[in-house]
Tab-separated table of C-alpha atoms and ligand atoms in Angstrom:
chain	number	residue	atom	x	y	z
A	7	UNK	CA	-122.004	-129.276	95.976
A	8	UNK	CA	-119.110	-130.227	93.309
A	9	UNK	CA	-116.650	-127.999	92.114
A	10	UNK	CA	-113.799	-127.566	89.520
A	11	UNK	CA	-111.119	-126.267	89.802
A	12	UNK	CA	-108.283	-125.484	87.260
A	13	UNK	CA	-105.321	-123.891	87.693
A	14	UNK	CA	-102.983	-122.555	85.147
A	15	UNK	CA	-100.887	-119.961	86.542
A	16	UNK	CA	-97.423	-120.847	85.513
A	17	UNK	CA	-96.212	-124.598	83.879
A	18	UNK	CA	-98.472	-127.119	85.309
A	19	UNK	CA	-102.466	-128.022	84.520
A	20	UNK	CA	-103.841	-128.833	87.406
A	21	UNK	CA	-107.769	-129.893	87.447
A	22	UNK	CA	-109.955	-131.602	90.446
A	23	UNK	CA	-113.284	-132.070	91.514
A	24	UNK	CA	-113.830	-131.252	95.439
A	25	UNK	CA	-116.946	-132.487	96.530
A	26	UNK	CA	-118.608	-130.183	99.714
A	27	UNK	CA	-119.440	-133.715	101.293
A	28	UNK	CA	-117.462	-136.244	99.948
A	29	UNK	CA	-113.986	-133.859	99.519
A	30	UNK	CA	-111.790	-134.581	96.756
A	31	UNK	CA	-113.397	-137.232	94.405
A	32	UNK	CA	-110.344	-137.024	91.424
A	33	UNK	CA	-107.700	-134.411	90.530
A	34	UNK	CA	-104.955	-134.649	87.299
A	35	UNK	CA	-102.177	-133.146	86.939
A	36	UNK	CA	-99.831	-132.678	83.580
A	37	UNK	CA	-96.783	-130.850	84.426
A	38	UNK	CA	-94.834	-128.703	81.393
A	39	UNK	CA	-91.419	-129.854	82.881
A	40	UNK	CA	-89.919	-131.105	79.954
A	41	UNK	CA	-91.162	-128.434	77.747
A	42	UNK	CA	-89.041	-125.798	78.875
A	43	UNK	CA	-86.393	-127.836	80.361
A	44	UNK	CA	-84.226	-126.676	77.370
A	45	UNK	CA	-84.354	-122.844	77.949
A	46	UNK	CA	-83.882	-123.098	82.231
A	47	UNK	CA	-87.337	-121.278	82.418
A	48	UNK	CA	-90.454	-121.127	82.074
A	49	UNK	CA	-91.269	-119.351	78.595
A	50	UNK	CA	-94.714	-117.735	79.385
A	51	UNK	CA	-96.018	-118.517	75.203
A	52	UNK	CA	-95.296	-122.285	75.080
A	53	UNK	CA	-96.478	-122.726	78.842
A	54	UNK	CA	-99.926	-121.000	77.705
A	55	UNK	CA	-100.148	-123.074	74.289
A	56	UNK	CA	-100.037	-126.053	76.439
A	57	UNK	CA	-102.277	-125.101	78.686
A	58	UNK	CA	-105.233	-125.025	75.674
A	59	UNK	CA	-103.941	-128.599	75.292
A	60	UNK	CA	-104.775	-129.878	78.454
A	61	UNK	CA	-107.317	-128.461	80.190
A	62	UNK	CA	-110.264	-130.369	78.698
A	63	UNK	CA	-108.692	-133.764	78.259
A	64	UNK	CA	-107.924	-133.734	81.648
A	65	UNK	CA	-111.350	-132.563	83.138
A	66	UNK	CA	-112.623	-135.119	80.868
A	67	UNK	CA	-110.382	-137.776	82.547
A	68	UNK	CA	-111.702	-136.732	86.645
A	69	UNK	CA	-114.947	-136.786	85.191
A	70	UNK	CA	-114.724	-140.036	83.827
A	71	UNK	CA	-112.370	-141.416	87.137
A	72	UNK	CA	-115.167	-139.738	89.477
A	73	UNK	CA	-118.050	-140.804	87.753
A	74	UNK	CA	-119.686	-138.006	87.409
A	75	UNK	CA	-120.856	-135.653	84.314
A	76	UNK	CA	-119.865	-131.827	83.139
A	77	UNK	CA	-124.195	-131.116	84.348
A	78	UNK	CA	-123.214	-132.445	88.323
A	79	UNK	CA	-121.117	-128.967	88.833
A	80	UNK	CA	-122.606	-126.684	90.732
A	81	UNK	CA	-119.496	-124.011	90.205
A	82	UNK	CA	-115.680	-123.962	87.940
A	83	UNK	CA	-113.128	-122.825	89.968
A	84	UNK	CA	-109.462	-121.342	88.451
A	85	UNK	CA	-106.807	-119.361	89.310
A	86	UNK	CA	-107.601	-115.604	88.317
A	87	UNK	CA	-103.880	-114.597	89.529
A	88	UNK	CA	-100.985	-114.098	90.028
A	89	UNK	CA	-98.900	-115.736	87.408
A	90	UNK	CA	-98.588	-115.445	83.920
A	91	UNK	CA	-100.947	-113.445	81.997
A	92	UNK	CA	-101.377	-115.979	78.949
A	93	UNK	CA	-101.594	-119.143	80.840
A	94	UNK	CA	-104.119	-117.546	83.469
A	95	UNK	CA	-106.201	-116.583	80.547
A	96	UNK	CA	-106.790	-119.997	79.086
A	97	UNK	CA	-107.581	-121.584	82.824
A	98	UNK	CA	-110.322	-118.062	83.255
A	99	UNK	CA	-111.445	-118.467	79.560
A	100	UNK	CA	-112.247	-122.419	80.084
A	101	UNK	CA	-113.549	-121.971	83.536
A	102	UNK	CA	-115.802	-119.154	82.087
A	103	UNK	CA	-116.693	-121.008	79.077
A	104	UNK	CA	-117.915	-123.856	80.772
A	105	UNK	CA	-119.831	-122.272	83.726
A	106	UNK	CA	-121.904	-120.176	81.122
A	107	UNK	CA	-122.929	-123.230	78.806
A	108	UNK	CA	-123.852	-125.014	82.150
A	109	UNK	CA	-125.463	-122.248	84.163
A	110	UNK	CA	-122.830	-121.769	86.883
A	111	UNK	CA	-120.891	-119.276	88.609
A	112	UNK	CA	-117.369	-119.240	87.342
A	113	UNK	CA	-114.920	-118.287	90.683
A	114	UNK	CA	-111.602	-116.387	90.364
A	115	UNK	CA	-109.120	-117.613	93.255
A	116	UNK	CA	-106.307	-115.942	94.161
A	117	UNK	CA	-102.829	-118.722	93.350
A	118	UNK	CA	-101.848	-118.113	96.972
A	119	UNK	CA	-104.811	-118.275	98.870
A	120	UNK	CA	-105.236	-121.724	97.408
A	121	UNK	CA	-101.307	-122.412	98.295
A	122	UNK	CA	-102.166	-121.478	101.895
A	123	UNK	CA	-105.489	-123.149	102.606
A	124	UNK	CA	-103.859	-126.339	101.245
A	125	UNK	CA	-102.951	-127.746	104.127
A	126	UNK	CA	-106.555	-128.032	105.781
A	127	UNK	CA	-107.395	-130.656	103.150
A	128	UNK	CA	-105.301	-132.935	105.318
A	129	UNK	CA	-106.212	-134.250	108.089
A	130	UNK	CA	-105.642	-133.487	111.157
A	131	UNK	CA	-106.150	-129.659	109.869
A	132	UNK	CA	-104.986	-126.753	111.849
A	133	UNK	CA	-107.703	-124.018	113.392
A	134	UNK	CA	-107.789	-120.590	112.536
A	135	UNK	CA	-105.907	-118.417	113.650
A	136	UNK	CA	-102.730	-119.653	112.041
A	137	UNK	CA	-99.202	-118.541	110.774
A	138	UNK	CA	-98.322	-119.288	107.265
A	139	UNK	CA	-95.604	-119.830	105.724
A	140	UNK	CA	-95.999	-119.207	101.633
A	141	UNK	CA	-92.965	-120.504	99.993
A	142	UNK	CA	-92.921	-120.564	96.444
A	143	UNK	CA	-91.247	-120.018	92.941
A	144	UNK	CA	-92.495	-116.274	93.027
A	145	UNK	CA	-93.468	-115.476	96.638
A	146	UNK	CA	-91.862	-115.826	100.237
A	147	UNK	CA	-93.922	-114.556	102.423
A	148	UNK	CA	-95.296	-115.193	106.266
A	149	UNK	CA	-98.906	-114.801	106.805
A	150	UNK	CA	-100.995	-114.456	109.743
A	151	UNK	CA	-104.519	-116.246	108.833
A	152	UNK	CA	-107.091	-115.392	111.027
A	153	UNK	CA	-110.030	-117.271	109.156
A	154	UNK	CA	-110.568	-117.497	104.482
A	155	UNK	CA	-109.983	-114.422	102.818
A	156	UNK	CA	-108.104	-113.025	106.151
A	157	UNK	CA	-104.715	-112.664	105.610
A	158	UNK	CA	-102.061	-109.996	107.131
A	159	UNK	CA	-99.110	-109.670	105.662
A	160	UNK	CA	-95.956	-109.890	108.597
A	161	UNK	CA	-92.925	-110.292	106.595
A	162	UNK	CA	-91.771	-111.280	103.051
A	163	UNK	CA	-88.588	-111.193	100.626
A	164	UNK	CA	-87.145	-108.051	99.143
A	165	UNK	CA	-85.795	-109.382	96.017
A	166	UNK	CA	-85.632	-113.265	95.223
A	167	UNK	CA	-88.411	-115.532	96.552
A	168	UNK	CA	-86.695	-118.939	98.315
A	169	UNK	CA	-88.050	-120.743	94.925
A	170	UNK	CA	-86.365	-118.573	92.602
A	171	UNK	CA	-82.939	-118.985	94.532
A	172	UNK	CA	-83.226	-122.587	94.651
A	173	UNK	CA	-83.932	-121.997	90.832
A	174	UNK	CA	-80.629	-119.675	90.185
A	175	UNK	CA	-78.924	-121.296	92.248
A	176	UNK	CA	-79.298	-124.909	90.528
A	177	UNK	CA	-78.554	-123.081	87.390
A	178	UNK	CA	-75.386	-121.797	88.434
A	179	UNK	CA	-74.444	-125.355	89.217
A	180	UNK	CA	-75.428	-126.347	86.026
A	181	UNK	CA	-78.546	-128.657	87.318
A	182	UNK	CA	-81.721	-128.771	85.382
A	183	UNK	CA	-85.516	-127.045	86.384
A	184	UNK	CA	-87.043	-126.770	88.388
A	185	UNK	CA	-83.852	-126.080	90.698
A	186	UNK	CA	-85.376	-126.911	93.929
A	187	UNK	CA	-85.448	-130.593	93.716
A	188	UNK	CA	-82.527	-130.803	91.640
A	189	UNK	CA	-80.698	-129.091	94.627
A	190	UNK	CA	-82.296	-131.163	97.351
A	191	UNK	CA	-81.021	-134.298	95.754
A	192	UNK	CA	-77.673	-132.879	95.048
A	193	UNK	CA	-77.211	-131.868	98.422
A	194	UNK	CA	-78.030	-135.195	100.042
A	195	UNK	CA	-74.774	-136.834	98.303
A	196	UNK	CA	-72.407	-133.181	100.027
A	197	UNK	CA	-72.114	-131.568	103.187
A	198	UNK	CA	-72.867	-127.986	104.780
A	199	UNK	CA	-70.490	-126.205	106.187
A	200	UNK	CA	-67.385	-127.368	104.304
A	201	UNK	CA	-67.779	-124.146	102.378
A	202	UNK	CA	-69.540	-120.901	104.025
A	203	UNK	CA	-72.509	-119.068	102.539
A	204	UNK	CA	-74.621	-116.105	104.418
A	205	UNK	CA	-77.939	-116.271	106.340
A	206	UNK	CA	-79.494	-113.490	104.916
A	207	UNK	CA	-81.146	-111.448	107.172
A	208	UNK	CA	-80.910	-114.076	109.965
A	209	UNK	CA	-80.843	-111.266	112.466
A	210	UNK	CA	-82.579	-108.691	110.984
A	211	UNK	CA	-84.839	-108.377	113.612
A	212	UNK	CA	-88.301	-108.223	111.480
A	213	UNK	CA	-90.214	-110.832	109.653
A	214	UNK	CA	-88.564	-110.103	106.070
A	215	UNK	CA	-86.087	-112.342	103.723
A	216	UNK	CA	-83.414	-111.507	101.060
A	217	UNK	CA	-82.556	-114.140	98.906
A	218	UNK	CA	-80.735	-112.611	96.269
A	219	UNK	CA	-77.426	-111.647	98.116
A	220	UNK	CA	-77.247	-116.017	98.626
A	221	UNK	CA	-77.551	-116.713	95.157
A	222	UNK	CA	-74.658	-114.106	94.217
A	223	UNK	CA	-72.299	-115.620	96.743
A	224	UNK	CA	-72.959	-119.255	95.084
A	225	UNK	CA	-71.846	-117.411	91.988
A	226	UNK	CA	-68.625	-116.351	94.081
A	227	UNK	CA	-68.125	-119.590	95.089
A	228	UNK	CA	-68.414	-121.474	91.564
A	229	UNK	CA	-67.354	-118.761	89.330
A	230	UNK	CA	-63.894	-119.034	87.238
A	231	UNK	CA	-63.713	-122.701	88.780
A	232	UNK	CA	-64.074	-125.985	87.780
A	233	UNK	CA	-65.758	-127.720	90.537
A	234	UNK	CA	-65.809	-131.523	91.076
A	235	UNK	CA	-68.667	-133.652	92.109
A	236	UNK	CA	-68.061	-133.179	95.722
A	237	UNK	CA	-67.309	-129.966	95.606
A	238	UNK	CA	-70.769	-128.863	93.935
A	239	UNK	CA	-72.825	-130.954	96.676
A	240	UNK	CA	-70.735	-129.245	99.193
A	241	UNK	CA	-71.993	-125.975	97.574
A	242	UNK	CA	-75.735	-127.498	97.217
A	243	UNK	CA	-75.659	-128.592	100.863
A	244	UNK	CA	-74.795	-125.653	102.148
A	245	UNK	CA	-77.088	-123.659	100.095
A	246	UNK	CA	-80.249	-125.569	101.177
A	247	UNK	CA	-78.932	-125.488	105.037
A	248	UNK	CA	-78.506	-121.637	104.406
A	249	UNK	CA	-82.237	-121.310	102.898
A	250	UNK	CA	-83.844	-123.935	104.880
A	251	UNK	CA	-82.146	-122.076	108.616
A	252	UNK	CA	-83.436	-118.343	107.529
A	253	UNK	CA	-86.763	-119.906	106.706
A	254	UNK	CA	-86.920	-121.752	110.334
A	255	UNK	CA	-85.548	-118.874	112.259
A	256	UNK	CA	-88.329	-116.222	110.701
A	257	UNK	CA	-91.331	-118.871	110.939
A	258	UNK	CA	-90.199	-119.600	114.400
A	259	UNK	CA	-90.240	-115.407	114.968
A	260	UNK	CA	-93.574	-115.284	113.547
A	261	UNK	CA	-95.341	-117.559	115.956
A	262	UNK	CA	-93.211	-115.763	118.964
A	263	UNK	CA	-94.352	-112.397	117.729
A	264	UNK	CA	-97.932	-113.362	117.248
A	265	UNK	CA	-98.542	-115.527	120.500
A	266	UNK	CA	-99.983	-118.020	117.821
A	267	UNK	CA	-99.112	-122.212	118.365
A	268	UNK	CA	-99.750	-123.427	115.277
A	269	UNK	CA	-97.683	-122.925	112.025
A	270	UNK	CA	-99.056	-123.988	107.868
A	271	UNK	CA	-96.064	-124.709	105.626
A	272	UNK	CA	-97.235	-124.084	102.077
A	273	UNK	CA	-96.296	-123.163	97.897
A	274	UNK	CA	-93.592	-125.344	95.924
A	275	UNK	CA	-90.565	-125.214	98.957
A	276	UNK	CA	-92.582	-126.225	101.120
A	277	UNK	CA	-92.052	-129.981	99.198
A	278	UNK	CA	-88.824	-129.855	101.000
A	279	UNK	CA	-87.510	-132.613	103.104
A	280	UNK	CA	-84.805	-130.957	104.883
A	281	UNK	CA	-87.170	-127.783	105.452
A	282	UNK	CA	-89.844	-130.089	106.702
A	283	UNK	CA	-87.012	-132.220	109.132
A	284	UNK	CA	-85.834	-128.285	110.701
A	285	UNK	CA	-89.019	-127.046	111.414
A	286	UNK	CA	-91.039	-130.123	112.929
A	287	UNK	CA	-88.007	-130.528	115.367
A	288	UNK	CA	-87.978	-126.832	115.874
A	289	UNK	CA	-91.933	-126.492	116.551
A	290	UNK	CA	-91.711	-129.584	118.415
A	291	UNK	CA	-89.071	-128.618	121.036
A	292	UNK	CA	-91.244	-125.774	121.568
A	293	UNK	CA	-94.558	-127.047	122.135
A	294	UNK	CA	-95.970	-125.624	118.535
A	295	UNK	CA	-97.432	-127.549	115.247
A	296	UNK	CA	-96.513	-127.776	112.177
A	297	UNK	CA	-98.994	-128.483	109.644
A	298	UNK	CA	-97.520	-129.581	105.980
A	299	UNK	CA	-100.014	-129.858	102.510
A	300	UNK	CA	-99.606	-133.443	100.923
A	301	UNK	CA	-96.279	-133.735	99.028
A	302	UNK	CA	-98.652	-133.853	95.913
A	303	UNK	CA	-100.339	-130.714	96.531
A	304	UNK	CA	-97.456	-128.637	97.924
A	305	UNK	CA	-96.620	-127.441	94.442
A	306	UNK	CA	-99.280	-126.000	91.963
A	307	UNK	CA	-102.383	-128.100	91.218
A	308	UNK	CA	-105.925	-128.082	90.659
A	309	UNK	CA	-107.310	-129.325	94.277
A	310	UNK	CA	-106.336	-126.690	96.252
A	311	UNK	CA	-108.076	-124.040	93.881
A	312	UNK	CA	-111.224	-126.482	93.818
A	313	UNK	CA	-111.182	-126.778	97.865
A	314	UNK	CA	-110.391	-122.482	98.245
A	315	UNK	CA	-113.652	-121.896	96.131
A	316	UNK	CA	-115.187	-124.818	98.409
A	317	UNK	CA	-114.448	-122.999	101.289
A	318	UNK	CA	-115.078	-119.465	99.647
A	319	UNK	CA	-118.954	-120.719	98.687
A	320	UNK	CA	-119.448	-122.321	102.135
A	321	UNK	CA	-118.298	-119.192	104.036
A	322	UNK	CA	-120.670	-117.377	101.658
A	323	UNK	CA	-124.302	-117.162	103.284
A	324	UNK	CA	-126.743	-117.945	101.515
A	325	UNK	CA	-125.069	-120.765	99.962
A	326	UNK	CA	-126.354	-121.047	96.621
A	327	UNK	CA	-124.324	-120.822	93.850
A	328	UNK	CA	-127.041	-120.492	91.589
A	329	UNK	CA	-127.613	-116.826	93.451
A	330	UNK	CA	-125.159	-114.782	91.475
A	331	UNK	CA	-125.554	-115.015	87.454
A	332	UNK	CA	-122.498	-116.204	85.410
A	333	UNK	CA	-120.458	-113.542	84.036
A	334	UNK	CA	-120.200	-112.659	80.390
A	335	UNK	CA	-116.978	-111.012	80.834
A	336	UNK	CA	-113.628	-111.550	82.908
A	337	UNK	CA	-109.895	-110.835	83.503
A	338	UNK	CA	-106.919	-111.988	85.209
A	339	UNK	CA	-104.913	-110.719	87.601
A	340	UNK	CA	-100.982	-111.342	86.677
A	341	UNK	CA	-100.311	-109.304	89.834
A	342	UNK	CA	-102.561	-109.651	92.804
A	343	UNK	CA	-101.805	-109.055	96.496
A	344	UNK	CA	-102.976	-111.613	98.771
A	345	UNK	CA	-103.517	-109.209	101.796
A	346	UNK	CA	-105.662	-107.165	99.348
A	347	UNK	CA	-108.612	-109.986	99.617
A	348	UNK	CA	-111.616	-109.418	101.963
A	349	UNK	CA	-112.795	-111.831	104.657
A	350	UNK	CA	-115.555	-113.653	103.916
A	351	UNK	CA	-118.100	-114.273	106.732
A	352	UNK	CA	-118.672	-117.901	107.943
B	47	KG4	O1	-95.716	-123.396	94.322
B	47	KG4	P1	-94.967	-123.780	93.110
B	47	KG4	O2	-95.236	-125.120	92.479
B	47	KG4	O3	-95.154	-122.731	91.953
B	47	KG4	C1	-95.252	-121.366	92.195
B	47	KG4	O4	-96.370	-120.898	92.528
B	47	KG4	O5	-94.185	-120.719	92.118
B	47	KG4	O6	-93.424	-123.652	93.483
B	47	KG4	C2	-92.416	-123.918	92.565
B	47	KG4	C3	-91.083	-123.691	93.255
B	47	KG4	C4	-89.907	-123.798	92.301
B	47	KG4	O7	-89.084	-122.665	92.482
B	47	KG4	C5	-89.229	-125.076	92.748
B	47	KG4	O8	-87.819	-125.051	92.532
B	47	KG4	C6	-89.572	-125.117	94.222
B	47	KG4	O9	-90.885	-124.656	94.296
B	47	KG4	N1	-89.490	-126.485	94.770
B	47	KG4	C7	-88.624	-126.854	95.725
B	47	KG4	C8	-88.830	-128.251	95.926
B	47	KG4	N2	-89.817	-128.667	95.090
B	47	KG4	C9	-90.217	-127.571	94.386
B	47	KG4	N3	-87.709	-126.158	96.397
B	47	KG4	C10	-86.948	-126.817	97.299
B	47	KG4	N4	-87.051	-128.152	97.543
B	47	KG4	C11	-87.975	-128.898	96.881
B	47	KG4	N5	-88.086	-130.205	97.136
B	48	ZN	ZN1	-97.742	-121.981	93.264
């Protein structure tokens, strides 16, 4: 069976082609970086205008790459939600478009879900049940995952998710978007400590985060001043050491509070090196796993929607995707929770 899957949720167009037997025969990716590197954002018009741009080319070119033809696909896969309304509208209307003219179910997948099953595309995969950790531009959250579609909610941020700080914060210091890498290289060249930020919520005693309080002491720190080279990696260092030690502590708390041994690092943060350093040495010293996506698919692309309606369709009894008609009409879901989807039965 050979899916597509495209995702369009915020500024990158992701497409692949996940075969059932064969796994993932060619994916593309065209990221809208430079596009809105002028405003600091994304701007939700010019993200979606791209998007139309694209798409097809770049089906066209893991067509081509897999050898294979539009007829082979026995389903399109995209992201239905969350993100931004516009830009998941022209990844539902393509994905809709072409599963009519061919005859095949079109399948909405929830952005998340596809962040968090990620990692089993890699071998060696973890087992069900797990504890996630979805770290992204829009979400921080920690998941328990008890099999696809499963997913109970144990803790997540009150205000700013750990990618939108990283974000902020790299504006504040005047470093370009997306913040997160821009920070992480900063950081490498300063050193934490030498000024003080908070752990938010570091002893809160639940499973929650608050991000925003971290980002307004970095404005503290660099307001009103004119900060030197050093001075700004100190800031950057200590930042990421502040982020990356709540973010340890909570996944760590997770696994503790569960009785669960095995831990799934997933969304855009997740592409962190020092993040990835804390926690395999944490999980490590205490007999757990860690379990990390590809650095390629750790941020938003097409396989990981592809390989969630993979898994979706072979959880599905009977498989046949032929069973339920294509739609004539569809949404999106700009706001979706991810504990709101229903197990599906293997
Ligand atoms: O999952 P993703 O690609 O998109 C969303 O679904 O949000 O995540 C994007 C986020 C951005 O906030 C970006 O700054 C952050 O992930 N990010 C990182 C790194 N690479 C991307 N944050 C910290 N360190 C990184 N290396
Ligand atoms: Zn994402």
């Amino acid at each position: 069976m050979l899916v597509l899957g495209i995702e369009t949720s915020c500024d990158e167009s992701g497409v692949a082609l996940y075969h059932s037997e064969r796994g993932l025969l060619a994916h593309a990716l065209y990221s809208q970086i430079a596009l809105h590197a002028d405003y600091g954002g994304v701007v939700p018009e010019l993200a979606s205008r791209d998007h139309i741009r694209r798409v097809l080319p770049l089906t066209r070119d893991i067509l081509r790459q897999a050898g294979c033809a539009l007829t082979d696909l026995d389903a399109v896969a995209y992201t239905e939600g969350p993100g931004l309304a516009g830009a998941l509208l022209v990844g539902a209307s393509i994905a809709h478009g072409l599963a009519y003219a061919l005859g095949v179910p079109a399948l909405g997948i929830h952005h998340l879900e596809g962040h968090l099953l990620s990692p089993l595309m890699t071998k060696p995969a973890p087992q069900f049940p797990f504890i996630a950790l979805l770290v992204s531009g829009g979400h921080s959250q920690l998941m328990r995952v008890a099999g696809v579609g499963s997913y109970e909610l144990l803790g997540e941020t009150l205000d700013d998710a750990a990618g939108e700080a990283f974000d902020k914060t790299a504006q504040l210091l005047g470093l370009g978007y997306p913040g997160g890498p821009a920070i992480a290289q900063l950081a490498e060249k300063g050193r934490p400590g030498r000024i003080s930020l908070p752990r938010p919520m570091l002893h809160s005693g639940d499973l929650d985060f608050s991000f925003s309080g971290l980002k307004t002491a970095v404005l503290l720190q660099v307001k009103g001043r004119d900060l030197d080279a050093r001075a700004r990696a100190d800031v950057a260092a200590e930042f990421e050491a502040a982020i990356v030690e709540v973010l340890v502590a909570k996944s760590l708390a997770a696994l503790q509070s569960t009785d669960l041994k095995q831990l799934v690092v997933a969304g855009g943060v997740g592409a962190n090196q020092k993040l990835r350093t804390r926690l395999t040495k944490a999980t490590t010293a205490r007999g757990l796993q860690v379990f990390y996506p590809a650095l390629e698919f750790c941020t938003d692309n097409g396989a990981m929607i592809a390989y969630a309606a993979m898994l979706r369709m072979q959880h599905t009894s009977p498989l046949s995707p032929h069973a339920s008609p294509p739609k004539r009409s569809f949404g999106v879901r700009p706001r979706w929770e991810l504990s709101a989807l229903q197990p599906v039965s293997a």
